[in-house]
Structure formats: structure tokens, C-alpha cells
Amino acid sequence: MSSARGHRLLSGLIAAAAGLTVAVPARAQDHPLPPAGQYPSLKISGFGDINFGRTSNDADTKGFTLGQLALHMISQLSPRVTFFGEISFSPRTDAGTGSPAATGFNVEVERMILRFDHSDRLKVSFGRYHTPINYWNTAFHHGAWLQTTITRPEMTRFGSQFLPVHFIGGLVEGSVPAAGWNLNYKAGLGNGRSAVISRAGDAGDANEKPAWLANLSAKPDRVYGLEFGAAVYGDSVERLDRTFDEQIVAGHFVWHKEAPEVIAEVAAVRHRDPDTSLVTWNQAFYVQVAWRLPGTGAAWKPYFRFEHVGIDEADLVFNNVPLLDMATLGARYDLSSFAAIKGEYRTRRRGAGSPRDHGGHLQLSFTF
């Protein structure tokens, strides 16, 4: 997408948002607004987790660790305008190693979104998002209690370089019944990766070429719980004093049930070297299966996940992203509706020819 086309699309998003804000008072004539004191209406919820792990890899952190403390904030500003924010507090680690650092926490604004709802078919928002490039990144946010497993898949891990986890800009989204197919779409334009490719361009784009994305998924009425979809993403990435073209294609298949829960995703990342015109492809996928036990065992949910990350040796953007093959076997036990304990055994190999390590992990996660 050219810079000129990108600016025209962004202008269109702004114009649409302006139109929606103008439309709110007109609708209020038919449906009077609540008393003045009712807005804004702020609600806050939180998530936390405490972890313990032992592995055969000497580089891994051992013993107890605090996970993230995440706060979700939602405030209704008018019948059609909503603010959402997410702030996380994470224990500090040495950059690039994951080893414990000096005592303290890093504070991060994970999401900050102002959304204008015209209807279910059209919603326009601006802010900082979890990039809607794959299913997991928009279904399970910060707060380990939200997901069945202890960790996210490597391809969409927070801090990972493989997929751009955060996105700053504008987003148009909506849902259409489509004769029972229940199509959902998202299209966005904004800042992609920063010069540090594991982070987004919070303070501005790293270059003059905006990132763009499009996502389409379906939830057919005929098969309850089924969802499938695909997404595309384009950006220009600054790396090694060069600007690489980046395109991402991704797809997902999900069975939204507790018995069973099936989540499968695949993503391919293409980079083009501007100096040599060399094109490289990198692939990642995972398959996760879980099953909520019936009857008196309903508090238990065993699960298994296999994941793979494959990196082209000639790819200069991902030159420090390791290959990965990992299998996870675990179980979740819900202590209550708001707290769960999880236990996992993982076996993992990073890099071609490297030895396989293994370890056990426990997590207590909760929401409040």
C-alpha cells in the first residue's frame, strides 16, 4: 500500500468517526440520554498470576515468579462512545535473556481505545490495540486467567518478534448475519513495528509507510461453536539500516466449546530485502486441544498443545529469532469462578540440532 493511499484511508477513517459523533445527538432526540450524572460510567477489573517452574535449561528462571498484574478499564461516555484501557505491571527482566533483573516492575499501557458504535455492522475506533492478525491475540488478552494454558503460544507471545502483537492507529470493524454465516470483519491503518521489532510504534511510525491489516472470520449458525477466518497484514520494517517489506498471512480454526476446546492457527511472514531483492518466508503454527471433564470432574480441564516456529536462515529481519518445537501437556483446575490453578509439563527444542529441554510449571491465576 502506498503512502498516499494510506493517508487517504486514514482520512476516511477520521471522517467516518466524525460522522458518527455527529450522529449521536440526532439519535438522542428519539431516545433521550440518561441523567447527566450517569456518564461517564467506569468499570475496572483486574487479573494476576503467581508462577513456579523448574526446567533442565540452566538459562531459564527457576523458582517462584510473579506474573503480570493487569487492569482493564471500560467507561461508557455516551450511548455510542466507549473508552477501553488496559495497563499491566510486569516484573523486570534483563532485556533479551528473560533472567531476573533489579527489583521493580515495568508499567505498560497495553491497550487504549476510543470506539464509536454506529451499529453492529459498523464500529470505528482509534488507539492502541492487540493486533487482530490472529485469533489468540484478540481472544485472550493480558491476564492468564482468561486462557486455558499457563502461557501463550510462542508465535503470539508478548515480546515475541514473529508477529506484531500491538498496533497503533484506526480500526473499522463490524458483523453481518450473511444468511447465518455471521461474518465479522476488521480493517485497520496505523503504525506497525518500531525500530525494535518486538514493539509497536507508540510515539510514531518508524518510517513514512503505514502498516495496514484486514481480517475476516465466520461463525456459522449451523455448527455451534465453530469459528474460522483469515487475516493479512502489510508493513515496512526498519532493520540493519534497511527498510524491509513485510507481508503476513494468517488463518485460524476454533471450536468454542469446553468439551472439546480446539484452537489451531498458522501464520507465514514474508520479508523482502531491498538491497538484494531476496524474498524469505517464515512459518509458525500451533494446535491446542482441551476437554472439560463431565459431572463431578467439571472443575478439571486437561489440555495438550504442540507448536512450531520455522525461520529461514537467510532472513535478516528474524536473524535472532530461534527455531522452536514445543509440546505442552497440562491440566487446569478451577478453584472457583474467579481463580484457577494450572500445571504443565513442557518439552522444547530451540534451534536446529540443539538438545531438547524439559520442565514442570505451576500457575495460580485469578481475576477480581
CSV table of C-alpha atoms in Angstrom, one decimal:
chain,number,residue,atom,x,y,z
A,1,MET,CA,0.0,0.0,0.0
A,2,SER,CA,1.5,3.4,-1.0
A,3,SER,CA,1.9,6.2,1.5
A,4,ALA,CA,-0.6,8.4,-0.4
A,5,ARG,CA,-3.2,5.6,-0.4
A,6,GLY,CA,-2.6,5.1,3.3
A,7,HIS,CA,-3.2,8.7,4.1
A,8,ARG,CA,-6.4,8.7,2.1
A,9,LEU,CA,-7.6,5.7,4.0
A,10,LEU,CA,-6.7,7.3,7.3
A,11,SER,CA,-8.6,10.4,6.3
A,12,GLY,CA,-11.6,8.2,5.5
A,13,LEU,CA,-11.5,6.7,9.0
A,14,ILE,CA,-11.3,10.1,10.6
A,15,ALA,CA,-14.2,11.3,8.5
A,16,ALA,CA,-16.3,8.2,9.4
A,17,ALA,CA,-15.6,8.8,13.1
A,18,ALA,CA,-16.6,12.4,12.8
A,19,GLY,CA,-19.8,11.4,11.2
A,20,LEU,CA,-20.6,9.0,14.0
A,21,THR,CA,-20.0,11.6,16.7
A,22,VAL,CA,-22.4,14.0,14.9
A,23,ALA,CA,-25.0,11.2,14.7
A,24,VAL,CA,-25.2,10.7,18.4
A,25,PRO,CA,-27.2,13.9,19.3
A,26,ALA,CA,-29.6,13.2,16.4
A,27,ARG,CA,-30.4,9.8,17.8
A,28,ALA,CA,-30.7,11.2,21.3
A,29,GLN,CA,-33.7,13.2,20.1
A,30,ASP,CA,-35.7,9.9,19.8
A,31,HIS,CA,-34.1,8.2,22.8
A,32,PRO,CA,-33.2,10.9,25.4
A,33,LEU,CA,-29.9,10.5,27.2
A,34,PRO,CA,-29.8,9.3,30.8
A,35,PRO,CA,-29.4,11.9,33.5
A,36,ALA,CA,-26.2,13.9,33.2
A,37,GLY,CA,-24.6,12.2,36.2
A,38,GLN,CA,-24.7,8.8,34.6
A,39,TYR,CA,-21.8,9.4,32.2
A,40,PRO,CA,-19.0,8.5,32.2
A,41,SER,CA,-19.7,5.1,33.7
A,42,LEU,CA,-16.4,3.5,34.7
A,43,LYS,CA,-15.8,-0.2,35.5
A,44,ILE,CA,-12.5,-1.7,36.5
A,45,SER,CA,-11.5,-5.4,36.6
A,46,GLY,CA,-8.1,-7.0,37.2
A,47,PHE,CA,-6.1,-10.1,36.6
A,48,GLY,CA,-3.0,-11.6,38.3
A,49,ASP,CA,-0.9,-14.7,38.4
A,50,ILE,CA,1.8,-16.3,40.5
A,51,ASN,CA,4.1,-19.0,38.9
A,52,PHE,CA,6.6,-21.7,39.9
A,53,GLY,CA,8.9,-23.5,37.4
A,54,ARG,CA,11.8,-25.9,37.2
A,55,THR,CA,13.5,-26.8,33.9
A,56,SER,CA,16.6,-28.6,32.6
A,57,ASN,CA,17.8,-25.5,30.9
A,58,ASP,CA,20.2,-23.5,33.1
A,59,ALA,CA,19.2,-20.3,31.3
A,60,ASP,CA,15.6,-20.5,32.4
A,61,THR,CA,14.3,-18.7,35.6
A,62,LYS,CA,13.9,-21.1,38.5
A,63,GLY,CA,11.6,-21.0,41.5
A,64,PHE,CA,8.7,-18.6,42.1
A,65,THR,CA,8.0,-15.7,39.9
A,66,LEU,CA,5.2,-13.0,39.8
A,67,GLY,CA,3.3,-12.8,36.6
A,68,GLN,CA,1.6,-9.7,35.3
A,69,LEU,CA,-0.9,-7.6,37.3
A,70,ALA,CA,-3.3,-6.3,34.6
A,71,LEU,CA,-6.1,-3.8,35.0
A,72,HIS,CA,-8.9,-3.5,32.5
A,73,MET,CA,-10.9,-0.2,32.4
A,74,ILE,CA,-14.1,0.4,30.4
A,75,SER,CA,-16.1,3.6,30.5
A,76,GLN,CA,-19.3,4.4,28.6
A,77,LEU,CA,-19.0,8.0,27.6
A,78,SER,CA,-22.4,8.2,25.7
A,79,PRO,CA,-24.8,5.6,24.1
A,80,ARG,CA,-22.4,5.2,21.2
A,81,VAL,CA,-18.9,6.2,22.6
A,82,THR,CA,-16.9,3.9,24.7
A,83,PHE,CA,-13.3,4.1,26.1
A,84,PHE,CA,-11.3,0.9,26.9
A,85,GLY,CA,-7.9,0.8,28.6
A,86,GLU,CA,-5.5,-1.9,29.8
A,87,ILE,CA,-2.5,-1.3,32.0
A,88,SER,CA,0.0,-4.0,33.0
A,89,PHE,CA,2.6,-4.3,35.7
A,90,SER,CA,5.4,-6.8,34.9
A,91,PRO,CA,8.5,-7.9,36.9
A,92,ARG,CA,11.6,-6.5,35.3
A,93,THR,CA,13.9,-8.9,33.4
A,94,ASP,CA,17.2,-8.4,31.6
A,95,ALA,CA,16.5,-7.5,28.0
A,96,GLY,CA,16.8,-10.4,25.7
A,97,THR,CA,17.6,-13.0,28.3
A,98,GLY,CA,14.5,-13.3,30.5
A,99,SER,CA,16.7,-13.5,33.6
A,100,PRO,CA,15.6,-11.6,36.7
A,101,ALA,CA,16.8,-8.0,36.8
A,102,ALA,CA,16.8,-5.4,39.5
A,103,THR,CA,13.8,-5.4,41.8
A,104,GLY,CA,10.9,-3.5,40.4
A,105,PHE,CA,8.1,-3.5,37.8
A,106,ASN,CA,7.6,-2.2,34.3
A,107,VAL,CA,4.4,-0.4,33.7
A,108,GLU,CA,2.9,-0.6,30.2
A,109,VAL,CA,-0.2,0.9,28.5
A,110,GLU,CA,-1.2,-2.3,26.7
A,111,ARG,CA,-4.4,-1.0,25.1
A,112,MET,CA,-6.1,2.4,24.9
A,113,ILE,CA,-9.1,2.6,22.6
A,114,LEU,CA,-11.8,5.1,21.9
A,115,ARG,CA,-14.6,3.5,19.9
A,116,PHE,CA,-17.7,4.9,18.1
A,117,ASP,CA,-20.5,2.5,17.6
A,118,HIS,CA,-22.8,3.3,14.7
A,119,SER,CA,-24.3,-0.2,14.7
A,120,ASP,CA,-23.3,-3.9,14.9
A,121,ARG,CA,-22.3,-3.6,11.3
A,122,LEU,CA,-20.1,-0.5,11.7
A,123,LYS,CA,-17.8,0.5,14.5
A,124,VAL,CA,-14.9,2.9,14.2
A,125,SER,CA,-12.1,3.2,16.8
A,126,PHE,CA,-8.7,4.7,17.4
A,127,GLY,CA,-5.9,3.9,19.8
A,128,ARG,CA,-3.5,1.1,20.7
A,129,TYR,CA,-4.7,-2.5,20.1
A,130,HIS,CA,-3.7,-6.1,20.3
A,131,THR,CA,-3.2,-6.5,16.5
A,132,PRO,CA,-6.1,-8.5,15.0
A,133,ILE,CA,-3.7,-10.6,12.9
A,134,ASN,CA,-4.6,-13.9,14.6
A,135,TYR,CA,-7.2,-15.4,16.9
A,136,TRP,CA,-5.3,-15.7,20.1
A,137,ASN,CA,-4.1,-12.1,20.2
A,138,THR,CA,-7.7,-10.8,20.2
A,139,ALA,CA,-9.4,-13.6,22.2
A,140,PHE,CA,-7.0,-13.8,25.2
A,141,HIS,CA,-5.5,-10.5,26.4
A,142,HIS,CA,-3.3,-9.8,29.4
A,143,GLY,CA,-4.5,-11.9,32.4
A,144,ALA,CA,-3.5,-15.6,32.4
A,145,TRP,CA,-6.9,-16.5,33.9
A,146,LEU,CA,-8.6,-15.8,30.6
A,147,GLN,CA,-6.8,-18.6,28.8
A,148,THR,CA,-6.7,-22.4,29.5
A,149,THR,CA,-2.9,-22.7,29.5
A,150,ILE,CA,-0.2,-21.0,31.5
A,151,THR,CA,1.4,-19.3,28.6
A,152,ARG,CA,0.5,-18.0,25.1
A,153,PRO,CA,1.8,-19.8,22.0
A,154,GLU,CA,5.3,-18.6,21.1
A,155,MET,CA,4.2,-17.1,17.8
A,156,THR,CA,1.9,-14.7,19.6
A,157,ARG,CA,3.8,-14.3,22.9
A,158,PHE,CA,4.1,-10.8,24.3
A,159,GLY,CA,7.6,-9.6,23.5
A,160,SER,CA,7.9,-12.1,20.6
A,161,GLN,CA,9.3,-10.8,17.3
A,162,PHE,CA,7.4,-13.2,15.0
A,163,LEU,CA,4.0,-11.4,14.9
A,164,PRO,CA,3.4,-7.7,15.7
A,165,VAL,CA,1.4,-8.1,18.9
A,166,HIS,CA,0.5,-4.4,19.2
A,167,PHE,CA,-0.9,-1.9,16.6
A,168,ILE,CA,-1.5,1.9,16.9
A,169,GLY,CA,-3.9,3.6,14.6
A,170,GLY,CA,-7.5,3.4,13.4
A,171,LEU,CA,-9.8,0.3,13.0
A,172,VAL,CA,-13.1,-0.2,11.3
A,173,GLU,CA,-15.0,-3.4,12.3
A,174,GLY,CA,-18.4,-4.9,12.3
A,175,SER,CA,-20.5,-8.1,11.9
A,176,VAL,CA,-23.0,-9.1,9.2
A,177,PRO,CA,-25.5,-12.0,9.6
A,178,ALA,CA,-24.9,-13.1,5.9
A,179,ALA,CA,-27.6,-15.8,5.8
A,180,GLY,CA,-26.4,-17.5,9.0
A,181,TRP,CA,-22.7,-17.3,8.3
A,182,ASN,CA,-22.2,-14.4,10.8
A,183,LEU,CA,-19.3,-12.7,9.1
A,184,ASN,CA,-17.0,-10.4,11.1
A,185,TYR,CA,-14.6,-8.0,9.5
A,186,LYS,CA,-11.8,-5.7,10.7
A,187,ALA,CA,-9.7,-3.3,8.7
A,188,GLY,CA,-7.0,-1.0,10.1
A,189,LEU,CA,-4.3,1.5,9.2
A,190,GLY,CA,-1.6,2.8,11.5
A,191,ASN,CA,1.9,2.4,13.0
A,192,GLY,CA,3.4,-1.1,12.7
A,193,ARG,CA,6.6,-2.3,14.2
A,194,SER,CA,9.1,0.2,15.6
A,195,ALA,CA,12.9,0.0,15.2
A,196,VAL,CA,12.8,-2.6,17.9
A,197,ILE,CA,10.6,-5.1,16.0
A,198,SER,CA,9.1,-6.7,19.1
A,199,ARG,CA,7.4,-3.4,20.0
A,200,ALA,CA,4.9,-1.1,18.2
A,201,GLY,CA,5.4,2.5,17.1
A,202,ASP,CA,3.8,4.1,20.1
A,203,ALA,CA,5.4,7.5,19.6
A,204,GLY,CA,5.1,7.5,15.8
A,205,ASP,CA,5.7,5.3,12.8
A,206,ALA,CA,9.3,4.1,12.2
A,207,ASN,CA,9.1,5.2,8.6
A,208,GLU,CA,6.7,7.0,6.2
A,209,LYS,CA,4.9,3.8,5.2
A,210,PRO,CA,1.9,2.9,7.4
A,211,ALA,CA,1.0,-0.6,8.3
A,212,TRP,CA,-2.3,-2.0,7.2
A,213,LEU,CA,-4.4,-5.1,8.0
A,214,ALA,CA,-7.6,-6.9,7.1
A,215,ASN,CA,-9.3,-9.7,9.0
A,216,LEU,CA,-12.4,-11.7,8.0
A,217,SER,CA,-14.0,-14.5,10.1
A,218,ALA,CA,-17.2,-16.5,10.2
A,219,LYS,CA,-19.3,-18.2,13.0
A,220,PRO,CA,-21.9,-20.3,11.1
A,221,ASP,CA,-25.2,-20.9,12.9
A,222,ARG,CA,-25.4,-24.5,11.6
A,223,VAL,CA,-22.3,-25.6,13.6
A,224,TYR,CA,-22.5,-24.1,17.1
A,225,GLY,CA,-19.1,-23.1,18.5
A,226,LEU,CA,-17.2,-23.1,15.2
A,227,GLU,CA,-15.2,-20.1,14.0
A,228,PHE,CA,-12.7,-19.9,11.2
A,229,GLY,CA,-11.1,-17.0,9.5
A,230,ALA,CA,-8.0,-15.4,7.8
A,231,ALA,CA,-6.1,-12.2,8.0
A,232,VAL,CA,-3.4,-10.2,6.0
A,233,TYR,CA,-1.0,-7.6,7.2
A,234,GLY,CA,1.5,-5.3,5.5
A,235,ASP,CA,4.2,-3.1,6.8
A,236,SER,CA,7.8,-1.8,6.1
A,237,VAL,CA,10.3,-2.9,8.8
A,238,GLU,CA,13.4,-1.0,9.8
A,239,ARG,CA,16.3,-3.4,10.4
A,240,LEU,CA,20.1,-3.3,9.9
A,241,ASP,CA,19.8,0.3,8.4
A,242,ARG,CA,17.5,-1.0,5.7
A,243,THR,CA,13.7,-1.0,5.1
A,244,PHE,CA,12.3,-4.5,4.5
A,245,ASP,CA,8.9,-5.1,3.0
A,246,GLU,CA,6.8,-7.3,5.3
A,247,GLN,CA,3.6,-9.2,4.5
A,248,ILE,CA,1.9,-11.6,6.9
A,249,VAL,CA,-0.9,-14.1,6.1
A,250,ALA,CA,-2.6,-16.0,8.9
A,251,GLY,CA,-5.6,-18.3,9.4
A,252,HIS,CA,-7.4,-19.9,12.3
A,253,PHE,CA,-9.9,-22.7,13.1
A,254,VAL,CA,-11.5,-22.7,16.5
A,255,TRP,CA,-14.1,-24.9,18.3
A,256,HIS,CA,-15.6,-22.6,21.0
A,257,LYS,CA,-16.6,-25.3,23.5
A,258,GLU,CA,-15.3,-26.5,26.8
A,259,ALA,CA,-15.7,-30.2,25.7
A,260,PRO,CA,-13.9,-30.0,23.4
A,261,GLU,CA,-11.9,-26.8,23.0
A,262,VAL,CA,-9.9,-26.8,19.8
A,263,ILE,CA,-7.7,-23.9,18.7
A,264,ALA,CA,-5.5,-24.2,15.6
A,265,GLU,CA,-3.6,-21.3,13.9
A,266,VAL,CA,-1.0,-20.9,11.2
A,267,ALA,CA,0.9,-17.8,10.1
A,268,ALA,CA,3.5,-17.0,7.4
A,269,VAL,CA,5.7,-13.9,7.4
A,270,ARG,CA,7.4,-12.8,4.2
A,271,HIS,CA,10.3,-10.4,4.0
A,272,ARG,CA,11.9,-8.8,1.0
A,273,ASP,CA,15.5,-7.5,1.2
A,274,PRO,CA,15.6,-4.0,-0.5
A,275,ASP,CA,19.3,-4.5,-1.4
A,276,THR,CA,19.3,-8.0,-2.9
A,277,SER,CA,15.6,-8.4,-3.6
A,278,LEU,CA,15.9,-11.7,-1.8
A,279,VAL,CA,12.5,-13.0,-0.5
A,280,THR,CA,12.3,-15.2,2.6
A,281,TRP,CA,9.3,-16.9,4.2
A,282,ASN,CA,8.9,-17.9,7.9
A,283,GLN,CA,6.2,-20.1,9.2
A,284,ALA,CA,4.6,-20.8,12.6
A,285,PHE,CA,1.7,-22.9,13.8
A,286,TYR,CA,0.2,-24.4,16.9
A,287,VAL,CA,-2.7,-26.8,17.7
A,288,GLN,CA,-4.3,-26.9,21.2
A,289,VAL,CA,-6.9,-29.3,22.4
A,290,ALA,CA,-8.6,-29.3,25.8
A,291,TRP,CA,-11.6,-31.0,27.3
A,292,ARG,CA,-13.7,-30.0,30.3
A,293,LEU,CA,-14.5,-33.2,32.3
A,294,PRO,CA,-18.1,-34.0,32.9
A,295,GLY,CA,-20.1,-34.3,36.1
A,296,THR,CA,-18.2,-34.1,39.4
A,297,GLY,CA,-15.0,-33.6,37.5
A,298,ALA,CA,-16.1,-30.4,35.8
A,299,ALA,CA,-13.6,-28.3,37.7
A,300,TRP,CA,-10.8,-30.1,35.7
A,301,LYS,CA,-9.8,-29.3,32.2
A,302,PRO,CA,-6.8,-31.3,30.7
A,303,TYR,CA,-5.1,-30.0,27.6
A,304,PHE,CA,-2.3,-30.5,25.1
A,305,ARG,CA,-0.6,-28.1,22.7
A,306,PHE,CA,2.0,-28.6,20.0
A,307,GLU,CA,3.7,-25.6,18.4
A,308,HIS,CA,6.4,-24.9,15.8
A,309,VAL,CA,8.3,-21.8,14.7
A,310,GLY,CA,10.4,-22.1,11.5
A,311,ILE,CA,12.8,-19.4,10.4
A,312,ASP,CA,14.5,-19.1,7.1
A,313,GLU,CA,18.3,-19.0,7.7
A,314,ALA,CA,18.6,-16.2,5.1
A,315,ASP,CA,16.1,-13.9,6.7
A,316,LEU,CA,17.9,-10.9,8.1
A,317,VAL,CA,14.8,-9.4,10.0
A,318,PHE,CA,14.4,-12.6,12.1
A,319,ASN,CA,18.1,-13.3,12.3
A,320,ASN,CA,17.9,-13.7,16.1
A,321,VAL,CA,14.6,-15.5,16.3
A,322,PRO,CA,15.2,-19.1,17.1
A,323,LEU,CA,13.5,-22.2,15.7
A,324,LEU,CA,11.2,-23.8,18.1
A,325,ASP,CA,9.4,-27.2,18.5
A,326,MET,CA,7.5,-27.5,21.8
A,327,ALA,CA,4.9,-29.8,23.3
A,328,THR,CA,2.9,-28.9,26.4
A,329,LEU,CA,0.7,-31.3,28.4
A,330,GLY,CA,-1.2,-29.9,31.3
A,331,ALA,CA,-4.4,-29.5,33.3
A,332,ARG,CA,-6.4,-26.6,34.7
A,333,TYR,CA,-8.4,-26.8,37.9
A,334,ASP,CA,-10.9,-24.1,38.6
A,335,LEU,CA,-10.8,-23.3,42.4
A,336,SER,CA,-13.8,-21.0,41.9
A,337,SER,CA,-15.4,-18.9,39.2
A,338,PHE,CA,-12.5,-16.4,39.7
A,339,ALA,CA,-9.4,-18.4,40.4
A,340,ALA,CA,-7.6,-21.4,38.8
A,341,ILE,CA,-4.5,-23.5,39.3
A,342,LYS,CA,-2.7,-24.9,36.3
A,343,GLY,CA,0.1,-27.5,36.0
A,344,GLU,CA,2.2,-28.2,32.9
A,345,TYR,CA,5.0,-30.4,31.6
A,346,ARG,CA,6.8,-29.0,28.6
A,347,THR,CA,9.4,-30.4,26.3
A,348,ARG,CA,11.1,-28.0,24.0
A,349,ARG,CA,13.9,-27.7,21.4
A,350,ARG,CA,15.2,-24.3,20.3
A,351,GLY,CA,17.4,-24.2,17.2
A,352,ALA,CA,18.4,-26.9,14.7
A,353,GLY,CA,20.5,-29.6,16.3
A,354,SER,CA,20.1,-28.2,19.9
A,355,PRO,CA,19.3,-30.5,22.7
A,356,ARG,CA,15.7,-30.8,23.9
A,357,ASP,CA,15.0,-29.4,27.4
A,358,HIS,CA,12.0,-30.2,29.6
A,359,GLY,CA,10.5,-28.9,32.8
A,360,GLY,CA,7.4,-28.6,35.1
A,361,HIS,CA,5.4,-25.4,35.7
A,362,LEU,CA,2.6,-24.4,38.1
A,363,GLN,CA,0.5,-21.2,38.0
A,364,LEU,CA,-2.2,-19.7,40.2
A,365,SER,CA,-4.2,-17.2,38.2
A,366,PHE,CA,-7.2,-15.1,39.2
A,367,THR,CA,-9.5,-12.2,38.3
A,368,PHE,CA,-11.0,-9.6,40.6
